[in-house]
Coordinates of C-alpha atoms in Angstrom, one line a residue:
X116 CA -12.5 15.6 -19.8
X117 CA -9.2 16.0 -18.3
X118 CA -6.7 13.0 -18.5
X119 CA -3.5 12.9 -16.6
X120 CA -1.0 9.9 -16.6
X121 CA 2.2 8.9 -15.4
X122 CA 3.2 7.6 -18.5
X123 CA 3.7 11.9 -19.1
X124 CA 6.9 11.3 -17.2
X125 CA 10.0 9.1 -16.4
X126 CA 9.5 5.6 -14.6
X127 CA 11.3 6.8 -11.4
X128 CA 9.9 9.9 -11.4
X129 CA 5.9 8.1 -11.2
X130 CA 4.4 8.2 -7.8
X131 CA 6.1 11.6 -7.3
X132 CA 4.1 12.6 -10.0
X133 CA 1.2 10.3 -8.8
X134 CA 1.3 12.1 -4.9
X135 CA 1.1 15.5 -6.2
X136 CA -1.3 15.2 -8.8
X137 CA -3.6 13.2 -6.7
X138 CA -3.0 15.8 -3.8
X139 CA -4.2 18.4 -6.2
X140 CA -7.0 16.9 -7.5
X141 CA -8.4 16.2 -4.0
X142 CA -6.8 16.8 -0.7
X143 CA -3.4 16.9 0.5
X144 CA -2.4 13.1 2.3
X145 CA 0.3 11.2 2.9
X146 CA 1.0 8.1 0.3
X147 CA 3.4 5.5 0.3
X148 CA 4.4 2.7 -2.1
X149 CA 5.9 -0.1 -1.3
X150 CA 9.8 -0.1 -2.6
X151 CA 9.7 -2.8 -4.9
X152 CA 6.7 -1.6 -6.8
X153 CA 7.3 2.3 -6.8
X154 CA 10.4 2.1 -9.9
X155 CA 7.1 0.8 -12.0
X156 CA 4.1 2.3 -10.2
X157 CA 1.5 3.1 -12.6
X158 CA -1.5 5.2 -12.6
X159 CA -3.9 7.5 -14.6
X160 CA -7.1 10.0 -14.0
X161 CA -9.7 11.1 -16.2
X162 CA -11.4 14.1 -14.8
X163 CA -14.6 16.4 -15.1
X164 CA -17.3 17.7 -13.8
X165 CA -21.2 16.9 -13.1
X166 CA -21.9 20.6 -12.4
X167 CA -21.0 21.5 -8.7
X168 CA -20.0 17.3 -8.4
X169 CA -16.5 16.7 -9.7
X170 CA -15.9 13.5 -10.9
X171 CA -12.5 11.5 -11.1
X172 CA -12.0 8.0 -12.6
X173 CA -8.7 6.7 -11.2
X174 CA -6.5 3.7 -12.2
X175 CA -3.3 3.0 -9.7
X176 CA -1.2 -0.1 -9.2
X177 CA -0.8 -0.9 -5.5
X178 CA -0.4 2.2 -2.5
X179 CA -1.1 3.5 0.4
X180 CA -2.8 6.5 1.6
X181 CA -3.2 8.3 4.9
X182 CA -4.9 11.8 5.9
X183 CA -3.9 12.6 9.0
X184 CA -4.9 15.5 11.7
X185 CA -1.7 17.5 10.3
X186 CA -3.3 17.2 6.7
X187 CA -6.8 18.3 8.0
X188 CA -5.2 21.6 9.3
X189 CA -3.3 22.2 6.4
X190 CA -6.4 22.5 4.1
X191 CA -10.1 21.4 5.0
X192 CA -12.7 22.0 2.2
X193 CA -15.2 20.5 4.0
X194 CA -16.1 18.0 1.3
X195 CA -17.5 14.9 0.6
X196 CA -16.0 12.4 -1.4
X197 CA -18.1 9.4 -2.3
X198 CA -15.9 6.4 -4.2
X199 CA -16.8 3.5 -6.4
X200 CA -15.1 0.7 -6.2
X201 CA -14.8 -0.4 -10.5
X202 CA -12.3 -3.0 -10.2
X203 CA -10.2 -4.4 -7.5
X204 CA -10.7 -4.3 -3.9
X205 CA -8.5 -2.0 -1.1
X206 CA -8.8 -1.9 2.9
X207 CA -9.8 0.9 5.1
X208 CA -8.8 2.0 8.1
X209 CA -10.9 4.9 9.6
X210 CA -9.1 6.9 12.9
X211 CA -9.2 4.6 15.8
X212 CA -11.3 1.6 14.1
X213 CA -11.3 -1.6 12.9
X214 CA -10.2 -2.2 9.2
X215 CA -12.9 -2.1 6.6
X216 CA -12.5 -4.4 3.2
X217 CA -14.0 -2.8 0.0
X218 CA -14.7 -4.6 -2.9
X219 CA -15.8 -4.0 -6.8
X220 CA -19.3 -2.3 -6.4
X221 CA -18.8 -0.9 -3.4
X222 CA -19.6 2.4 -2.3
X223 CA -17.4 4.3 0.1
X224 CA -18.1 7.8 2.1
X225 CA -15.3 10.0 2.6
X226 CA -14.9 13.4 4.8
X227 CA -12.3 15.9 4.6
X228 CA -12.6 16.7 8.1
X229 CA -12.0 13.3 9.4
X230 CA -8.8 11.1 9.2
X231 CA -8.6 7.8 7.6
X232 CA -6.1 5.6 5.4
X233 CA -7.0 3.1 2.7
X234 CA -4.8 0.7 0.9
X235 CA -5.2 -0.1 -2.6
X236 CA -5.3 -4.4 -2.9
X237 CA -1.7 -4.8 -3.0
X238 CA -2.5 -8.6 -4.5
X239 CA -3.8 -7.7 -7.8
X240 CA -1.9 -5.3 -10.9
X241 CA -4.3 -2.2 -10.8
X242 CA -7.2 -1.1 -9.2
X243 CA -10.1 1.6 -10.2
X244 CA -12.3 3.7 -8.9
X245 CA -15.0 6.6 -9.6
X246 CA -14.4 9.3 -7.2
X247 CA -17.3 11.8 -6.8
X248 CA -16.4 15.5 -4.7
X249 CA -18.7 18.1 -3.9
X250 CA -19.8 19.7 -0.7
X251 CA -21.2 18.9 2.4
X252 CA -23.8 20.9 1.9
X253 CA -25.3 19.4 -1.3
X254 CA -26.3 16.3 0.6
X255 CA -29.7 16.4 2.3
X256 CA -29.5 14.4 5.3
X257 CA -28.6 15.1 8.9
X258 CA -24.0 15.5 9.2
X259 CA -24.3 13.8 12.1
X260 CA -26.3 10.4 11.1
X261 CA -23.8 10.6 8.0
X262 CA -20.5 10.8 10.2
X263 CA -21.6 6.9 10.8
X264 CA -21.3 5.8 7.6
X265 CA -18.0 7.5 7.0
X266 CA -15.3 5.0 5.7
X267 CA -18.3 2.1 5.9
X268 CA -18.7 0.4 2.6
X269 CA -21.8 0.4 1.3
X270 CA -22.7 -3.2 -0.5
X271 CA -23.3 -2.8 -4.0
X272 CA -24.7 -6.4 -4.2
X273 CA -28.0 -5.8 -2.8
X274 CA -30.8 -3.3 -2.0
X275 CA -30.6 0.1 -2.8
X276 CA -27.0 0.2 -2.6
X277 CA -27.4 -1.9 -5.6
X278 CA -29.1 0.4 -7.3
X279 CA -26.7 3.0 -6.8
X280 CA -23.4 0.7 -7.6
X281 CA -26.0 -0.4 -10.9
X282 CA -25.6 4.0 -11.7
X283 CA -21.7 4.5 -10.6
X284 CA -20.6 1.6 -12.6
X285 CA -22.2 2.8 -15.7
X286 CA -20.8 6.2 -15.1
X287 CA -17.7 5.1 -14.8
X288 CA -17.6 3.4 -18.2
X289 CA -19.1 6.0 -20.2
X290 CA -17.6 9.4 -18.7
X291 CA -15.2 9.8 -21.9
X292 CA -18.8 9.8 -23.9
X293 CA -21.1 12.3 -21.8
X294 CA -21.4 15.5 -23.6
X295 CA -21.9 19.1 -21.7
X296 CA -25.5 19.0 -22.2
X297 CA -25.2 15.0 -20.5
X298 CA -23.2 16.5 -17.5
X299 CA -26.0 19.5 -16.9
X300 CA -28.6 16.8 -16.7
X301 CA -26.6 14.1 -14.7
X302 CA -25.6 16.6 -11.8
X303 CA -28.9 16.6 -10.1
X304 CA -29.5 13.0 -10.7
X305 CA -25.9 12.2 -9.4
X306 CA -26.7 13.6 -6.1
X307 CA -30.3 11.8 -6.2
X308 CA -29.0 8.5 -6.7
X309 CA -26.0 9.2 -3.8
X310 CA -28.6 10.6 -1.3
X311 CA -30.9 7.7 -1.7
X312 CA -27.8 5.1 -1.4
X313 CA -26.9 6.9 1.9
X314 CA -30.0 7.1 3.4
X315 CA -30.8 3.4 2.4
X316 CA -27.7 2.3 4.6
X317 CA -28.8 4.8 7.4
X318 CA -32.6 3.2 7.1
X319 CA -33.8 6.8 6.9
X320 CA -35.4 6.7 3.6
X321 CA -38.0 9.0 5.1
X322 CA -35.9 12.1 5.3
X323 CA -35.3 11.6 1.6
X324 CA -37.7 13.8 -0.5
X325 CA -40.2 11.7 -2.7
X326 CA -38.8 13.2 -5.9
X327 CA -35.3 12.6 -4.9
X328 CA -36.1 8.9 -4.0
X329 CA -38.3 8.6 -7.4
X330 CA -35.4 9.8 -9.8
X331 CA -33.0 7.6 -8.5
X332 CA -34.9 4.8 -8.6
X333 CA -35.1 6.0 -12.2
X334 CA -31.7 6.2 -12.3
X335 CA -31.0 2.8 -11.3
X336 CA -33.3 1.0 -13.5
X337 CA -31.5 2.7 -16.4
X338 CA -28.2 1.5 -15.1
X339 CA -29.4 -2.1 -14.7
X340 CA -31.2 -1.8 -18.5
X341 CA -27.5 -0.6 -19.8
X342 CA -26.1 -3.6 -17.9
X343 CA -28.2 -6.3 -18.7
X344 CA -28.8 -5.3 -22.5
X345 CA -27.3 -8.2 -24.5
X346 CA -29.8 -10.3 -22.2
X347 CA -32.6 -11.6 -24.6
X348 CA -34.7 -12.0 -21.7
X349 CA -34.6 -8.9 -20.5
X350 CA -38.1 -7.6 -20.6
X351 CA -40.5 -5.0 -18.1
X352 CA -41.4 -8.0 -15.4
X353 CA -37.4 -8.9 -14.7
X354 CA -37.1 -5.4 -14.3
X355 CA -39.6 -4.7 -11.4
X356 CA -38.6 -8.3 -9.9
X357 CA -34.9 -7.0 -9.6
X358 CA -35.8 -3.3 -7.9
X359 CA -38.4 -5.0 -6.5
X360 CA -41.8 -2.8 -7.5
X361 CA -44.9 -3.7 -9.1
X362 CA -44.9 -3.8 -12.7
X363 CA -47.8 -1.0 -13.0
X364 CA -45.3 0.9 -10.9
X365 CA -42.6 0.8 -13.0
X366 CA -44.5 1.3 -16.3
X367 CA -45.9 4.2 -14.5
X368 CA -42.2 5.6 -13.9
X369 CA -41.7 5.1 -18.1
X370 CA -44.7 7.0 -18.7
X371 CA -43.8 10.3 -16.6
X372 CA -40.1 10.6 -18.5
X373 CA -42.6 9.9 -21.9
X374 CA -41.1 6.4 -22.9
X375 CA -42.2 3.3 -22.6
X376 CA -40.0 0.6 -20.9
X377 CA -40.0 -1.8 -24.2
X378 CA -39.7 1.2 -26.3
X379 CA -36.3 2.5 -24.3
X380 CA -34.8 -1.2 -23.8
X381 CA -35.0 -1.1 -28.0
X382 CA -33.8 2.9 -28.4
X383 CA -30.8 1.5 -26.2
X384 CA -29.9 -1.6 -28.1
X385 CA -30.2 0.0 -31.6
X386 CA -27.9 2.4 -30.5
X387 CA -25.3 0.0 -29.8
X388 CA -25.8 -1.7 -32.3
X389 CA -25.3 1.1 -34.6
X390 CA -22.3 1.9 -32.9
X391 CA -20.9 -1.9 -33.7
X392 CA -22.0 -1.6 -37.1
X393 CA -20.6 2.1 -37.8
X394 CA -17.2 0.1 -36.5
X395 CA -14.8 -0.9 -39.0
X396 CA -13.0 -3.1 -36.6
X397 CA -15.9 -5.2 -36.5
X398 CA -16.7 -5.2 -39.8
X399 CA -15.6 -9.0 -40.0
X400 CA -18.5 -9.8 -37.2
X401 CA -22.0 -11.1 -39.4
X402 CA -24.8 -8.5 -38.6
X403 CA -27.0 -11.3 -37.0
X404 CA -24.1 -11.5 -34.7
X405 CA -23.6 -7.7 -33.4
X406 CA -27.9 -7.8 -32.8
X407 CA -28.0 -11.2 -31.1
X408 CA -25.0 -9.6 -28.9
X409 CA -27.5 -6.6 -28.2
X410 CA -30.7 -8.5 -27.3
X411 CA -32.3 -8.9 -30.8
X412 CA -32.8 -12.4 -31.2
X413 CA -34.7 -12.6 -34.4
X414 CA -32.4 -11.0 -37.4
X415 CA -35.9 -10.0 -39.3
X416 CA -37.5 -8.5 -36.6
X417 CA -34.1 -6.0 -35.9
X418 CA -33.6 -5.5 -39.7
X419 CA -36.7 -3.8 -39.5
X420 CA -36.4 -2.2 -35.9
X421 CA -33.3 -0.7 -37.2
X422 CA -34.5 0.3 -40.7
X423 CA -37.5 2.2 -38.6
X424 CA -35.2 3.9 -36.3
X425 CA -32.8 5.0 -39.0
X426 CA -33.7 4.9 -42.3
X427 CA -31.3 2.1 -43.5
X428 CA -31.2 -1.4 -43.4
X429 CA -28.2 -2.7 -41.0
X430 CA -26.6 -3.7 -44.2
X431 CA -26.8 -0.2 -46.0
X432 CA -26.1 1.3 -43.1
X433 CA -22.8 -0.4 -42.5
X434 CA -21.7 0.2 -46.0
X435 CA -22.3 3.6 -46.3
X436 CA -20.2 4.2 -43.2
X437 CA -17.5 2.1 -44.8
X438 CA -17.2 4.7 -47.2
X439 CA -17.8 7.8 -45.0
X440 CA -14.6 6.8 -43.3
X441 CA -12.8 6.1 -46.4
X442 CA -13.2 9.6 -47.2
X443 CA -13.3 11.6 -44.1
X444 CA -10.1 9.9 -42.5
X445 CA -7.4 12.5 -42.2
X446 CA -4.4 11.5 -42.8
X447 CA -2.6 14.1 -40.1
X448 CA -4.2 12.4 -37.7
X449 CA -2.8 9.6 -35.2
X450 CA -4.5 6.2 -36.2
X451 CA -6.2 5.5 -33.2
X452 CA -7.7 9.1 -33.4
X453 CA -8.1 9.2 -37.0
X454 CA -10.5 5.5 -36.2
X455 CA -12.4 7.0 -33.9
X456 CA -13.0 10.3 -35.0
X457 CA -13.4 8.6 -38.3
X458 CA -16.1 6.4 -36.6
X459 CA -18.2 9.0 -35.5
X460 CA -18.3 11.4 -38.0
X461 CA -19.2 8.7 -40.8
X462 CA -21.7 7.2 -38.0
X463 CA -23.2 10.6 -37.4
X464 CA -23.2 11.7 -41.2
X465 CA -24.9 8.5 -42.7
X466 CA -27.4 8.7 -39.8
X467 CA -28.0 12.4 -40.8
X468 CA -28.2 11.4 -44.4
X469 CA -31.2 8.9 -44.2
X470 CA -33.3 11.1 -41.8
X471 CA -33.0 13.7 -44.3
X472 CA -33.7 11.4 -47.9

């Protein structure tokens, strides 16, 4: 993952920086700050790419920007670009139309070819959002029917736009852990999730393959698990009841990806809890603490979940990776590199270790 940041140059020099950078890593457009809050404009952007689907999570304090006829001419791509609204909210103003207001959650279709200008909420300190690109061509529905939802928010709060918010949210707040292999297999299922979000607002669900629809459905039930972990009662039945299928329909969607639906919800909150536990910054938190924070409301019954899973107890566990980062820490390293690198070898070393006893 790519990270730039103004803090790489002088205060004054920031949205300067900002405007170009942005400019580059999308399309050219016009952007204004307002004088007072351009000396200390602030903003940052982590990017990669989802195979053909480049992804860019962006954090700005308050601006403007407008792509106008002139910019279109200048360069067209002929692009899509389809944002998430992480935190804060903005206004858009589409060529000739009403303002739009987009909020956390949101989803938002962008074309190159068409003018529009959006303002980042110029009430609150910062605002973030998860901007996918790609081409026109990747989507599978008709240009036209999707010219009418350009610069339309898309409601994250309900339906299948909920779904889809549910998947760009959690995206969003694990890109700096996908690995290549995670980006090969989220490409496809990025543009799965996006087409059935689309065509959900267009009420044409029908032109959207069976397959296509299936996966993202997928795709949003695992987003809603990741969400809704540290929720003791989450269980199969509150599943289907929130994406609104049968219960044999969504144990039947478990079964084709081989998993069950209790067994992932467990997979996914031993793995965080590991992670806590492999943590030396929470070292001070009790081990009943860190599992009842994951879902696991009986201490006994996660000791031996966790034991099963990976060979330890919790407790060995976390002490062997107490040492493990006692003596792989480099001291060269920067100390907030040197914790996290630290973390994850010892985490990945001791787990290594008891599979292998």
């Amino acid at each position: 993952m790519d990270v730039v940041s103004t803090a790489e140059v002088p205060a004054d020099e920031g949205f300067a920086f900002w405007r170009a950078v942005s400019s580059k890593t999308w399309v050219p457009y016009e952007a204004r700050c307002a004088p007072h809050l351009e000396s200390r404009f602030q903003a940052s952007i982590s990017s990669s790419a989802l195979g053909p689907v480049q992804t860019a999570l962006a954090t700005t304090t308050p601006y403007t920007l407008r792509r106008t006829p002139k910019h279109i001419r200048q360069m067209d791509p002929e692009m899509y670009k389809i944002a998430c609204i992480v935190r804060g909210h903005g206004v858009m103003t589409p060529q000739g139309d009403r303002e739009s207001v987009f909020r956390a959650g949101d989803l938002v279709l962008y074309d190159t070819s068409r003018p529009y200008q959006a303002e980042m909420a110029p009430d609150i300190a910062a605002t973030q959002m998860l901007v996918l690109y790609f081409p026109r061509s990747l989507l599978p529905l008709p240009p036209r029917d999707l010219r009418r939802l350009t610069m339309v928010p898309i409601s994250g709060a309900q339906g299948i736009g909920a779904l889809s918010s549910h998947f760009m949210l959690q995206l969003a707040r694990h890109m700096h852990e996908l690995t290549p292999s995670d980006t090969a297999r989220l490409s496809a299922l990025t543009l799965d999730v996006l087409t059935a979000a689309l065509a959900g607002a267009l009420d044409a669900r029908s032109a959207v393959p069976p397959h296509t629809r299936k996966r993202a459905l997928l795709a949003g039930i695992h987003a809603f698990i990741e969400q809704n972990l540290g929720e003791a009662h989450l269980a199969p039945d509150v599943i289907a009841a929130a994406h609104h299928i049968s219960l044999r329909y969504l144990h039947k969607l478990f079964r084709t990806e081989g998993h069950t639906v209790a067994g992932w919800i467990r997979a996914r909150r031993l793995q965080r809890c590991q992670r806590d536990l492999a943590d030396p910054r929470l070292a001070a938190h009790p081990i009943s603490s860190i599992a009842a924070r994951w879902g696991f409301v009986n201490p006994a019954h996660f000791s031996q979940a966790f034991r099963n899973a990976y060979g330890w107890s919790p407790r060995q566990f976390r002490q062997q990776c107490t040492q493990s980062i006692q003596v792989c820490a480099d001291p060269q390293d920067e100390p907030g590199l040197r914790l996290a690198s630290s973390v994850e070898r010892s985490s990945h070393d001791v787990i290594t270790s008891a599979r292998h006893r």
